[in-house]
CSV table of N, CA and C in Angstrom, one decimal:
chain,number,residue,atom,x,y,z
A,292,MET,N,0.8,-1.2,0.0
A,292,MET,CA,0.0,0.0,0.0
A,292,MET,C,0.9,1.2,0.0
A,293,ARG,N,0.6,2.2,-0.9
A,293,ARG,CA,1.3,3.4,-0.9
A,293,ARG,C,0.5,4.5,-0.2
A,294,THR,N,1.2,5.4,0.5
A,294,THR,CA,0.5,6.4,1.3
A,294,THR,C,1.3,7.7,1.1
A,295,ALA,N,0.6,8.8,1.4
A,295,ALA,CA,1.2,10.1,1.4
A,295,ALA,C,0.7,10.8,2.7
A,296,GLN,N,1.5,11.7,3.3
A,296,GLN,CA,1.1,12.4,4.4
A,296,GLN,C,1.1,13.9,4.1
A,297,LEU,N,0.0,14.5,4.6
A,297,LEU,CA,-0.1,16.0,4.4
A,297,LEU,C,-0.3,16.6,5.8
A,298,PHE,N,0.4,17.7,6.1
A,298,PHE,CA,0.3,18.4,7.4
A,298,PHE,C,-0.3,19.7,7.2
A,299,PHE,N,-1.4,20.0,7.9
A,299,PHE,CA,-2.1,21.3,7.8
A,299,PHE,C,-2.1,22.0,9.2
A,300,GLY,N,-1.4,23.1,9.3
A,300,GLY,CA,-1.4,23.9,10.5
A,300,GLY,C,-2.8,24.5,10.6
A,301,GLN,N,-3.3,24.7,11.8
A,301,GLN,CA,-4.7,25.3,11.9
A,301,GLN,C,-4.7,26.7,12.3
A,302,ASN,N,-3.6,27.4,12.3
A,302,ASN,CA,-3.6,28.8,12.5
A,302,ASN,C,-3.7,29.6,11.2
A,303,ILE,N,-4.3,30.8,11.3
A,303,ILE,CA,-4.3,31.7,10.2
A,303,ILE,C,-3.6,32.9,10.7
A,304,GLY,N,-2.4,33.1,10.1
A,304,GLY,CA,-1.5,34.1,10.7
A,304,GLY,C,-1.0,33.7,12.1
A,305,ASP,N,-1.2,34.6,13.0
A,305,ASP,CA,-0.8,34.2,14.4
A,305,ASP,C,-2.0,33.9,15.3
A,306,LYS,N,-3.1,33.7,14.7
A,306,LYS,CA,-4.3,33.4,15.4
A,306,LYS,C,-4.9,32.0,15.0
A,307,PRO,N,-5.5,31.3,16.0
A,307,PRO,CA,-6.2,30.0,15.6
A,307,PRO,C,-7.3,30.4,14.7
A,308,GLY,N,-7.6,29.6,13.7
A,308,GLY,CA,-8.6,30.0,12.7
A,308,GLY,C,-9.3,28.9,12.0
A,309,VAL,N,-8.8,27.7,11.9
A,309,VAL,CA,-9.4,26.6,11.1
A,309,VAL,C,-10.1,25.7,12.1
A,310,SER,N,-11.4,25.7,12.2
A,310,SER,CA,-12.2,24.9,13.1
A,310,SER,C,-12.2,23.5,12.7
A,311,ASP,N,-12.6,22.6,13.6
A,311,ASP,CA,-12.8,21.2,13.2
A,311,ASP,C,-13.8,21.0,12.1
A,312,ALA,N,-14.9,21.8,12.2
A,312,ALA,CA,-16.0,21.7,11.3
A,312,ALA,C,-15.5,22.2,9.9
A,313,ASP,N,-14.7,23.3,9.8
A,313,ASP,CA,-14.1,23.7,8.6
A,313,ASP,C,-13.2,22.6,8.0
A,314,PHE,N,-12.4,22.0,8.8
A,314,PHE,CA,-11.5,21.0,8.3
A,314,PHE,C,-12.3,19.8,7.8
A,315,ARG,N,-13.3,19.4,8.5
A,315,ARG,CA,-14.1,18.2,8.1
A,315,ARG,C,-14.8,18.5,6.8
A,316,LYS,N,-15.3,19.7,6.6
A,316,LYS,CA,-15.9,20.1,5.3
A,316,LYS,C,-14.8,20.0,4.2
A,317,PHE,N,-13.6,20.5,4.4
A,317,PHE,CA,-12.5,20.4,3.4
A,317,PHE,C,-12.2,18.9,3.1
A,318,THR,N,-12.2,18.1,4.2
A,318,THR,CA,-11.9,16.7,4.0
A,318,THR,C,-13.0,16.1,3.1
A,319,ASP,N,-14.3,16.4,3.4
A,319,ASP,CA,-15.4,15.8,2.6
A,319,ASP,C,-15.4,16.3,1.2
A,320,GLU,N,-15.2,17.6,1.0
A,320,GLU,CA,-15.4,18.2,-0.3
A,320,GLU,C,-14.1,18.1,-1.2
A,321,VAL,N,-12.9,18.1,-0.6
A,321,VAL,CA,-11.7,18.1,-1.4
A,321,VAL,C,-10.9,16.8,-1.4
A,322,LEU,N,-10.6,16.3,-0.2
A,322,LEU,CA,-9.7,15.2,-0.1
A,322,LEU,C,-10.4,13.9,-0.5
A,323,THR,N,-11.6,13.6,0.0
A,323,THR,CA,-12.3,12.3,-0.2
A,323,THR,C,-12.6,12.1,-1.7
A,324,PRO,N,-13.1,13.1,-2.5
A,324,PRO,CA,-13.3,12.8,-3.9
A,324,PRO,C,-12.0,12.5,-4.7
A,325,ARG,N,-10.9,13.1,-4.3
A,325,ARG,CA,-9.7,12.9,-5.0
A,325,ARG,C,-8.9,11.6,-4.6
A,326,PHE,N,-9.2,11.2,-3.4
A,326,PHE,CA,-8.5,9.9,-2.9
A,326,PHE,C,-9.6,9.0,-2.2
A,327,PRO,N,-10.4,8.4,-3.1
A,327,PRO,CA,-11.5,7.6,-2.5
A,327,PRO,C,-11.0,6.2,-2.0
A,328,GLU,N,-9.7,5.9,-2.1
A,328,GLU,CA,-9.1,4.7,-1.6
A,328,GLU,C,-9.1,4.8,-0.1
A,329,GLY,N,-9.1,6.0,0.5
A,329,GLY,CA,-9.2,6.1,2.0
A,329,GLY,C,-8.2,7.1,2.5
A,330,LEU,N,-8.5,7.5,3.7
A,330,LEU,CA,-7.6,8.5,4.4
A,330,LEU,C,-7.9,8.4,5.9
A,331,THR,N,-6.9,8.9,6.7
A,331,THR,CA,-7.0,9.0,8.1
A,331,THR,C,-6.6,10.4,8.5
A,332,VAL,N,-7.4,11.0,9.4
A,332,VAL,CA,-7.0,12.3,9.9
A,332,VAL,C,-6.7,12.2,11.4
A,333,LEU,N,-5.5,12.7,11.7
A,333,LEU,CA,-5.0,12.7,13.1
A,333,LEU,C,-4.8,14.1,13.6
A,334,ASP,N,-5.1,14.3,14.9
A,334,ASP,CA,-4.7,15.6,15.5
A,334,ASP,C,-3.3,15.6,15.9
A,335,GLY,N,-2.6,16.7,15.7
A,335,GLY,CA,-1.2,16.8,16.0
A,335,GLY,C,-0.9,18.2,16.4
A,336,GLY,N,0.4,18.4,16.6
A,336,GLY,CA,0.9,19.8,17.0
A,336,GLY,C,2.3,19.9,16.4
A,337,GLY,N,2.5,21.1,16.0
A,337,GLY,CA,3.8,21.4,15.4
A,337,GLY,C,4.5,22.6,16.2
A,338,GLN,N,5.8,22.7,16.0
A,338,GLN,CA,6.5,23.8,16.6
A,338,GLN,C,7.7,24.1,15.8
A,339,TRP,N,8.1,25.4,15.8
A,339,TRP,CA,9.3,25.8,15.2
A,339,TRP,C,9.8,27.1,15.8
A,340,THR,N,11.0,27.5,15.5
A,340,THR,CA,11.6,28.7,16.1
A,340,THR,C,11.3,29.8,15.1
A,341,GLY,N,10.6,30.8,15.5
A,341,GLY,CA,10.2,31.9,14.7
A,341,GLY,C,11.2,33.1,14.8
A,342,PRO,N,10.7,34.3,14.4
A,342,PRO,CA,11.5,35.5,14.5
A,342,PRO,C,11.9,35.7,16.0
A,343,GLU,N,13.1,36.3,16.2
A,343,GLU,CA,13.6,36.6,17.5
A,343,GLU,C,13.8,35.3,18.4
A,344,ASN,N,14.0,34.2,17.7
A,344,ASN,CA,14.2,32.9,18.4
A,344,ASN,C,13.1,32.5,19.4
A,345,LYS,N,11.9,33.0,19.0
A,345,LYS,CA,10.7,32.7,19.9
A,345,LYS,C,10.1,31.3,19.4
A,346,LEU,N,9.8,30.4,20.3
A,346,LEU,CA,9.2,29.1,20.0
A,346,LEU,C,7.7,29.4,19.7
A,347,ILE,N,7.3,28.9,18.5
A,347,ILE,CA,5.9,29.0,18.1
A,347,ILE,C,5.3,27.6,18.0
A,348,ARG,N,4.1,27.4,18.6
A,348,ARG,CA,3.4,26.1,18.5
A,348,ARG,C,2.1,26.3,17.8
A,349,GLU,N,1.7,25.3,17.2
A,349,GLU,CA,0.4,25.3,16.4
A,349,GLU,C,-0.2,24.0,16.4
A,350,ALA,N,-1.6,24.0,16.6
A,350,ALA,CA,-2.3,22.7,16.4
A,350,ALA,C,-2.3,22.4,14.9
A,351,ALA,N,-2.4,21.1,14.6
A,351,ALA,CA,-2.3,20.7,13.2
A,351,ALA,C,-3.2,19.5,13.0
A,352,LYS,N,-3.5,19.3,11.7
A,352,LYS,CA,-4.2,18.1,11.3
A,352,LYS,C,-3.2,17.3,10.4
A,353,ILE,N,-3.0,16.1,10.6
A,353,ILE,CA,-2.1,15.2,9.8
A,353,ILE,C,-3.0,14.3,9.1
A,354,VAL,N,-2.9,14.3,7.7
A,354,VAL,CA,-3.8,13.4,6.9
A,354,VAL,C,-2.9,12.4,6.2
A,355,VAL,N,-3.2,11.1,6.4
A,355,VAL,CA,-2.5,10.0,5.8
A,355,VAL,C,-3.5,9.5,4.7
A,356,LEU,N,-3.1,9.7,3.4
A,356,LEU,CA,-3.9,9.3,2.3
A,356,LEU,C,-3.4,8.0,1.7
A,357,VAL,N,-4.4,7.1,1.4
A,357,VAL,CA,-4.0,5.9,0.7
A,357,VAL,C,-4.0,6.2,-0.8
A,358,LEU,N,-2.9,6.0,-1.4
A,358,LEU,CA,-2.8,6.3,-2.8
A,358,LEU,C,-3.2,5.1,-3.7
A,359,PRO,N,-3.6,5.5,-4.9
A,359,PRO,CA,-3.9,4.4,-5.9
A,359,PRO,C,-2.7,3.6,-6.3
A,360,LYS,N,-2.9,2.3,-6.6
A,360,LYS,CA,-1.7,1.5,-7.0
A,360,LYS,C,-1.0,2.1,-8.2
A,361,GLU,N,-1.7,2.6,-9.1
A,361,GLU,CA,-1.1,3.2,-10.3
A,361,GLU,C,-0.9,4.7,-10.0
A,362,GLY,N,0.3,5.2,-10.1
A,362,GLY,CA,0.7,6.6,-9.8
A,362,GLY,C,-0.1,7.6,-10.6
A,363,GLY,N,-0.1,7.5,-11.9
A,363,GLY,CA,-0.8,8.5,-12.7
A,363,GLY,C,-0.6,9.9,-12.4
A,364,ASP,N,-1.7,10.6,-11.9
A,364,ASP,CA,-1.7,12.0,-11.6
A,364,ASP,C,-1.7,12.3,-10.1
A,365,THR,N,-1.1,11.4,-9.3
A,365,THR,CA,-1.1,11.6,-7.9
A,365,THR,C,-0.5,12.9,-7.5
A,366,GLN,N,0.6,13.4,-8.1
A,366,GLN,CA,1.2,14.7,-7.7
A,366,GLN,C,0.3,15.8,-8.0
A,367,ARG,N,-0.4,15.8,-9.1
A,367,ARG,CA,-1.4,16.8,-9.4
A,367,ARG,C,-2.5,16.8,-8.4
A,368,LYS,N,-3.0,15.6,-8.1
A,368,LYS,CA,-4.1,15.6,-7.1
A,368,LYS,C,-3.7,16.1,-5.7
A,369,LEU,N,-2.5,15.8,-5.3
A,369,LEU,CA,-2.0,16.3,-4.0
A,369,LEU,C,-1.9,17.8,-4.1
A,370,GLY,N,-1.4,18.4,-5.1
A,370,GLY,CA,-1.3,19.8,-5.3
A,370,GLY,C,-2.7,20.5,-5.2
A,371,ARG,N,-3.6,19.8,-5.8
A,371,ARG,CA,-5.0,20.4,-5.8
A,371,ARG,C,-5.7,20.3,-4.5
A,372,CYS,N,-5.1,19.4,-3.6
A,372,CYS,CA,-5.7,19.3,-2.2
A,372,CYS,C,-5.1,20.4,-1.3
A,373,VAL,N,-3.9,20.8,-1.6
A,373,VAL,CA,-3.2,21.8,-0.7
A,373,VAL,C,-3.7,23.2,-1.0
A,374,ARG,N,-3.9,23.5,-2.3
A,374,ARG,CA,-4.3,24.9,-2.7
A,374,ARG,C,-5.6,25.3,-2.1
A,375,PRO,N,-6.7,24.5,-2.1
A,375,PRO,CA,-7.9,25.1,-1.6
A,375,PRO,C,-7.8,25.5,-0.1
A,376,MET,N,-7.1,24.7,0.7
A,376,MET,CA,-7.0,25.0,2.1
A,376,MET,C,-6.2,26.3,2.3
A,377,SER,N,-5.1,26.5,1.5
A,377,SER,CA,-4.3,27.7,1.7
A,377,SER,C,-5.1,28.9,1.2
A,378,HIS,N,-5.9,28.8,0.2
A,378,HIS,CA,-6.7,29.9,-0.3
A,378,HIS,C,-7.8,30.2,0.7
A,379,ALA,N,-8.4,29.2,1.3
A,379,ALA,CA,-9.4,29.5,2.3
A,379,ALA,C,-8.8,30.2,3.5
A,380,SER,N,-7.6,29.8,3.9
A,380,SER,CA,-7.0,30.5,5.0
A,380,SER,C,-6.7,32.0,4.7
A,381,THR,N,-6.3,32.2,3.5
A,381,THR,CA,-6.0,33.6,3.1
A,381,THR,C,-7.3,34.4,3.1
A,382,ARG,N,-8.4,33.9,2.6
A,382,ARG,CA,-9.6,34.6,2.5
A,382,ARG,C,-10.2,34.9,3.9
A,383,THR,N,-10.0,34.0,4.8
A,383,THR,CA,-10.5,34.1,6.2
A,383,THR,C,-9.7,35.1,7.0
A,384,ALA,N,-8.4,35.2,6.7
A,384,ALA,CA,-7.6,36.0,7.6
A,384,ALA,C,-8.0,37.5,7.5
């Protein structure tokens, strides 16, 4: 079985912004139609050192996608999954 992992931070700028309901809608409308083989969504958290060496933490969603056996247009599908969420975050900010 081939899989891919996608990591989605839930902040918009420096504020929390993507609700569980918003992410569930994104999963239902964007991810599931493109990857009907299956997926798992996990809650997670990320951190990194930002400006001025300040530690920044952020809630995240980790998506494990089951990929089709035949590669075909998998990269294009993955790209099309990431764009809608980043555009939605920009519009909401």
